[in-house]
PDB file of N, CA and C in Angstrom:
ATOM      1  N   MET V  13      14.449  28.608 -18.963  1.00 68.00           N
ATOM      2  CA  MET V  13      13.536  27.996 -18.243  1.00 68.00           C
ATOM      3  C   MET V  13      14.091  26.162 -18.859  1.00 68.00           C
ATOM      4  N   PRO V  14      14.617  25.559 -17.837  1.00 69.00           N
ATOM      5  CA  PRO V  14      15.186  24.455 -18.380  1.00 69.00           C
ATOM      6  C   PRO V  14      14.205  23.771 -19.118  1.00 69.00           C
ATOM      7  N   PRO V  15      14.502  22.373 -19.687  1.00 75.00           N
ATOM      8  CA  PRO V  15      13.519  21.547 -20.072  1.00 75.00           C
ATOM      9  C   PRO V  15      12.546  21.419 -19.524  1.00 75.00           C
ATOM     10  N   LEU V  16      11.660  20.104 -19.349  1.00 69.00           N
ATOM     11  CA  LEU V  16      10.405  19.317 -18.646  1.00 69.00           C
ATOM     12  C   LEU V  16      11.351  18.549 -17.723  1.00 69.00           C
ATOM     13  N   GLU V  17      11.416  17.879 -18.376  1.00 72.00           N
ATOM     14  CA  GLU V  17      12.255  17.203 -17.907  1.00 72.00           C
ATOM     15  C   GLU V  17      13.343  17.026 -16.703  1.00 72.00           C
ATOM     16  N   GLU V  18      13.767  19.013 -16.108  1.00 76.00           N
ATOM     17  CA  GLU V  18      14.299  19.199 -14.865  1.00 76.00           C
ATOM     18  C   GLU V  18      13.993  19.518 -13.918  1.00 76.00           C
ATOM     19  N   ARG V  19      12.844  20.373 -14.838  1.00 76.00           N
ATOM     20  CA  ARG V  19      11.828  20.945 -13.978  1.00 76.00           C
ATOM     21  C   ARG V  19      11.365  20.729 -12.553  1.00 76.00           C
ATOM     22  N   THR V  20      11.698  21.244 -11.552  1.00 79.00           N
ATOM     23  CA  THR V  20      10.928  20.492  -9.735  1.00 79.00           C
ATOM     24  C   THR V  20       9.572  20.829  -9.558  1.00 79.00           C
ATOM     25  N   GLU V  21       8.913  19.405  -9.563  1.00 78.00           N
ATOM     26  CA  GLU V  21       7.271  19.258  -9.174  1.00 78.00           C
ATOM     27  C   GLU V  21       7.588  19.767  -7.594  1.00 78.00           C
ATOM     28  N   TYR V  22       5.769  20.136  -7.703  1.00 82.00           N
ATOM     29  CA  TYR V  22       5.888  20.919  -5.972  1.00 82.00           C
ATOM     30  C   TYR V  22       4.084  20.572  -6.292  1.00 82.00           C
ATOM     31  N   PRO V  23       3.833  20.427  -5.372  1.00 83.00           N
ATOM     32  CA  PRO V  23       2.248  19.859  -4.882  1.00 83.00           C
ATOM     33  C   PRO V  23       1.047  20.782  -5.166  1.00 83.00           C
ATOM     34  N   TYR V  24       1.388  22.533  -5.061  1.00 83.00           N
ATOM     35  CA  TYR V  24       0.597  22.942  -5.493  1.00 83.00           C
ATOM     36  C   TYR V  24       0.756  23.578  -7.442  1.00 83.00           C
ATOM     37  N   GLN V  25       1.203  23.080  -7.594  1.00 78.00           N
ATOM     38  CA  GLN V  25       1.365  23.010  -9.121  1.00 78.00           C
ATOM     39  C   GLN V  25      -0.007  21.904  -9.709  1.00 78.00           C
ATOM     40  N   ASN V  26      -0.119  22.620 -10.543  1.00 76.00           N
ATOM     41  CA  ASN V  26      -1.119  21.699 -11.938  1.00 76.00           C
ATOM     42  C   ASN V  26      -2.139  21.307 -11.364  1.00 76.00           C
ATOM     43  N   ILE V  27      -2.903  22.087  -9.921  1.00 79.00           N
ATOM     44  CA  ILE V  27      -4.318  21.557  -9.838  1.00 79.00           C
ATOM     45  C   ILE V  27      -4.933  21.815 -10.528  1.00 79.00           C
ATOM     46  N   ARG V  28      -5.983  20.972 -10.938  1.00 79.00           N
ATOM     47  CA  ARG V  28      -7.336  20.655 -11.512  1.00 79.00           C
ATOM     48  C   ARG V  28      -8.566  20.626 -11.061  1.00 79.00           C
ATOM     49  N   THR V  29      -9.338  21.525 -10.275  1.00 85.00           N
ATOM     50  CA  THR V  29     -10.604  20.753  -9.546  1.00 85.00           C
ATOM     51  C   THR V  29     -11.302  21.218 -10.621  1.00 85.00           C
ATOM     52  N   LYS V  30     -12.026  21.850 -11.458  1.00 86.00           N
ATOM     53  CA  LYS V  30     -12.512  21.837 -12.294  1.00 86.00           C
ATOM     54  C   LYS V  30     -11.655  22.562 -13.815  1.00 86.00           C
ATOM     55  N   ASN V  31     -12.710  22.472 -14.294  1.00 84.00           N
ATOM     56  CA  ASN V  31     -12.735  23.129 -16.196  1.00 84.00           C
ATOM     57  C   ASN V  31     -12.672  24.603 -15.774  1.00 84.00           C
ATOM     58  N   TYR V  32     -11.996  25.422 -16.661  1.00 83.00           N
ATOM     59  CA  TYR V  32     -12.214  26.724 -16.952  1.00 83.00           C
ATOM     60  C   TYR V  32     -13.416  26.779 -18.003  1.00 83.00           C
ATOM     61  N   GLN V  33     -13.896  28.171 -17.752  1.00 86.00           N
ATOM     62  CA  GLN V  33     -15.176  28.463 -19.013  1.00 86.00           C
ATOM     63  C   GLN V  33     -14.598  27.905 -20.789  1.00 86.00           C
ATOM     64  N   TRP V  34     -13.637  28.137 -20.585  1.00 83.00           N
ATOM     65  CA  TRP V  34     -13.029  29.059 -21.824  1.00 83.00           C
ATOM     66  C   TRP V  34     -12.050  28.647 -22.643  1.00 83.00           C
ATOM     67  N   GLY V  35     -11.967  27.958 -23.616  1.00 78.00           N
ATOM     68  CA  GLY V  35     -10.852  27.771 -24.255  1.00 78.00           C
ATOM     69  C   GLY V  35     -10.765  25.417 -23.802  1.00 78.00           C
ATOM     70  N   ASP V  36      -9.848  25.505 -23.780  1.00 80.00           N
ATOM     71  CA  ASP V  36      -9.622  24.074 -23.858  1.00 80.00           C
ATOM     72  C   ASP V  36     -10.443  23.122 -22.267  1.00 80.00           C
ATOM     73  N   GLY V  37     -10.605  24.418 -21.263  1.00 79.00           N
ATOM     74  CA  GLY V  37     -10.556  24.162 -20.179  1.00 79.00           C
ATOM     75  C   GLY V  37      -9.870  23.858 -19.344  1.00 79.00           C
ATOM     76  N   ASP V  38      -7.884  23.932 -19.921  1.00 80.00           N
ATOM     77  CA  ASP V  38      -6.760  23.257 -19.120  1.00 80.00           C
ATOM     78  C   ASP V  38      -6.354  24.715 -18.468  1.00 80.00           C
ATOM     79  N   LYS V  39      -6.443  25.787 -19.816  1.00 83.00           N
ATOM     80  CA  LYS V  39      -5.462  27.141 -19.229  1.00 83.00           C
ATOM     81  C   LYS V  39      -6.075  27.966 -18.811  1.00 83.00           C
ATOM     82  N   THR V  40      -5.437  29.097 -17.355  1.00 82.00           N
ATOM     83  CA  THR V  40      -6.135  29.975 -17.921  1.00 82.00           C
ATOM     84  C   THR V  40      -5.887  31.200 -18.527  1.00 82.00           C
ATOM     85  N   LEU V  41      -6.556  32.315 -18.085  1.00 84.00           N
ATOM     86  CA  LEU V  41      -6.948  33.389 -19.131  1.00 84.00           C
ATOM     87  C   LEU V  41      -5.216  34.401 -19.003  1.00 84.00           C
ATOM     88  N   PHE V  42      -4.445  33.434 -18.407  1.00 85.00           N
ATOM     89  CA  PHE V  42      -2.763  34.196 -18.444  1.00 85.00           C
ATOM     90  C   PHE V  42      -1.877  33.351 -18.406  1.00 85.00           C
ATOM     91  N   TRP V  43      -2.202  32.161 -19.235  1.00 84.00           N
ATOM     92  CA  TRP V  43      -1.152  31.136 -20.211  1.00 84.00           C
ATOM     93  C   TRP V  43      -0.238  31.634 -20.827  1.00 84.00           C
ATOM     94  N   ASN V  44       0.748  31.111 -20.667  1.00 83.00           N
ATOM     95  CA  ASN V  44       1.849  31.215 -21.444  1.00 83.00           C
ATOM     96  C   ASN V  44       2.978  30.060 -21.707  1.00 83.00           C
ATOM     97  N   GLU V  45       2.828  29.779 -23.211  1.00 80.00           N
ATOM     98  CA  GLU V  45       2.912  28.730 -23.247  1.00 80.00           C
ATOM     99  C   GLU V  45       4.860  28.580 -23.111  1.00 80.00           C
ATOM    100  N   ASN V  46       5.292  29.715 -23.185  1.00 82.00           N
ATOM    101  CA  ASN V  46       6.324  29.329 -23.442  1.00 82.00           C
ATOM    102  C   ASN V  46       6.692  29.406 -21.497  1.00 82.00           C
ATOM    103  N   VAL V  47       6.920  29.691 -20.943  1.00 79.00           N
ATOM    104  CA  VAL V  47       6.516  29.422 -19.147  1.00 79.00           C
ATOM    105  C   VAL V  47       5.706  28.327 -18.320  1.00 79.00           C
ATOM    106  N   ASN V  48       4.603  27.949 -18.941  1.00 78.00           N
ATOM    107  CA  ASN V  48       3.474  27.019 -18.128  1.00 78.00           C
ATOM    108  C   ASN V  48       4.151  26.004 -18.805  1.00 78.00           C
ATOM    109  N   TYR V  49       3.276  25.034 -17.876  1.00 76.00           N
ATOM    110  CA  TYR V  49       2.799  23.735 -18.414  1.00 76.00           C
ATOM    111  C   TYR V  49       1.976  22.929 -17.861  1.00 76.00           C
ATOM    112  N   HIS V  50       1.303  21.687 -18.218  1.00 73.00           N
ATOM    113  CA  HIS V  50       0.244  20.993 -17.204  1.00 73.00           C
ATOM    114  C   HIS V  50       1.059  19.316 -17.618  1.00 73.00           C
ATOM    115  N   ASN V  51       0.517  18.880 -16.969  1.00 71.00           N
ATOM    116  CA  ASN V  51       1.346  18.001 -16.291  1.00 71.00           C
ATOM    117  C   ASN V  51       0.297  16.989 -16.014  1.00 71.00           C
ATOM    118  N   LYS V  52      -0.876  16.684 -17.498  1.00 68.00           N
ATOM    119  CA  LYS V  52      -1.698  16.335 -17.805  1.00 68.00           C
ATOM    120  C   LYS V  52      -2.029  14.772 -17.014  1.00 68.00           C
ATOM    121  N   ASP V  53      -0.561  13.643 -17.182  1.00 67.00           N
ATOM    122  CA  ASP V  53      -0.806  12.494 -16.238  1.00 67.00           C
ATOM    123  C   ASP V  53      -0.762  12.687 -14.893  1.00 67.00           C
ATOM    124  N   LYS V  54      -0.722  13.918 -13.874  1.00 60.00           N
ATOM    125  CA  LYS V  54      -0.754  13.587 -12.445  1.00 60.00           C
ATOM    126  C   LYS V  54      -2.117  14.769 -12.794  1.00 60.00           C
ATOM    127  N   VAL V  55      -3.240  13.748 -11.709  1.00 55.00           N
ATOM    128  CA  VAL V  55      -4.693  14.431 -11.456  1.00 55.00           C
ATOM    129  C   VAL V  55      -4.354  14.530  -9.809  1.00 55.00           C
ATOM    130  N   ALA V  56      -4.669  16.149  -9.527  1.00 49.00           N
ATOM    131  CA  ALA V  56      -5.035  15.723  -7.937  1.00 49.00           C
ATOM    132  C   ALA V  56      -6.661  16.165  -7.474  1.00 49.00           C
TER     133      ALA V  56
END
C-alpha cells in the first residue's frame, strides 16, 4: 500500500452517517489497520 499522502481519495470513501455500536464507533467489524484508514478531518 502506498503511504497515506499518496493514496487517491474518492467521494465514496470514509462516509460515516452515524457511529457503529461497538468499539470507538468509527471502525467496522471488518476493519484492518494495515489497509483501512479513516480521514477524520473530512465530514460527509
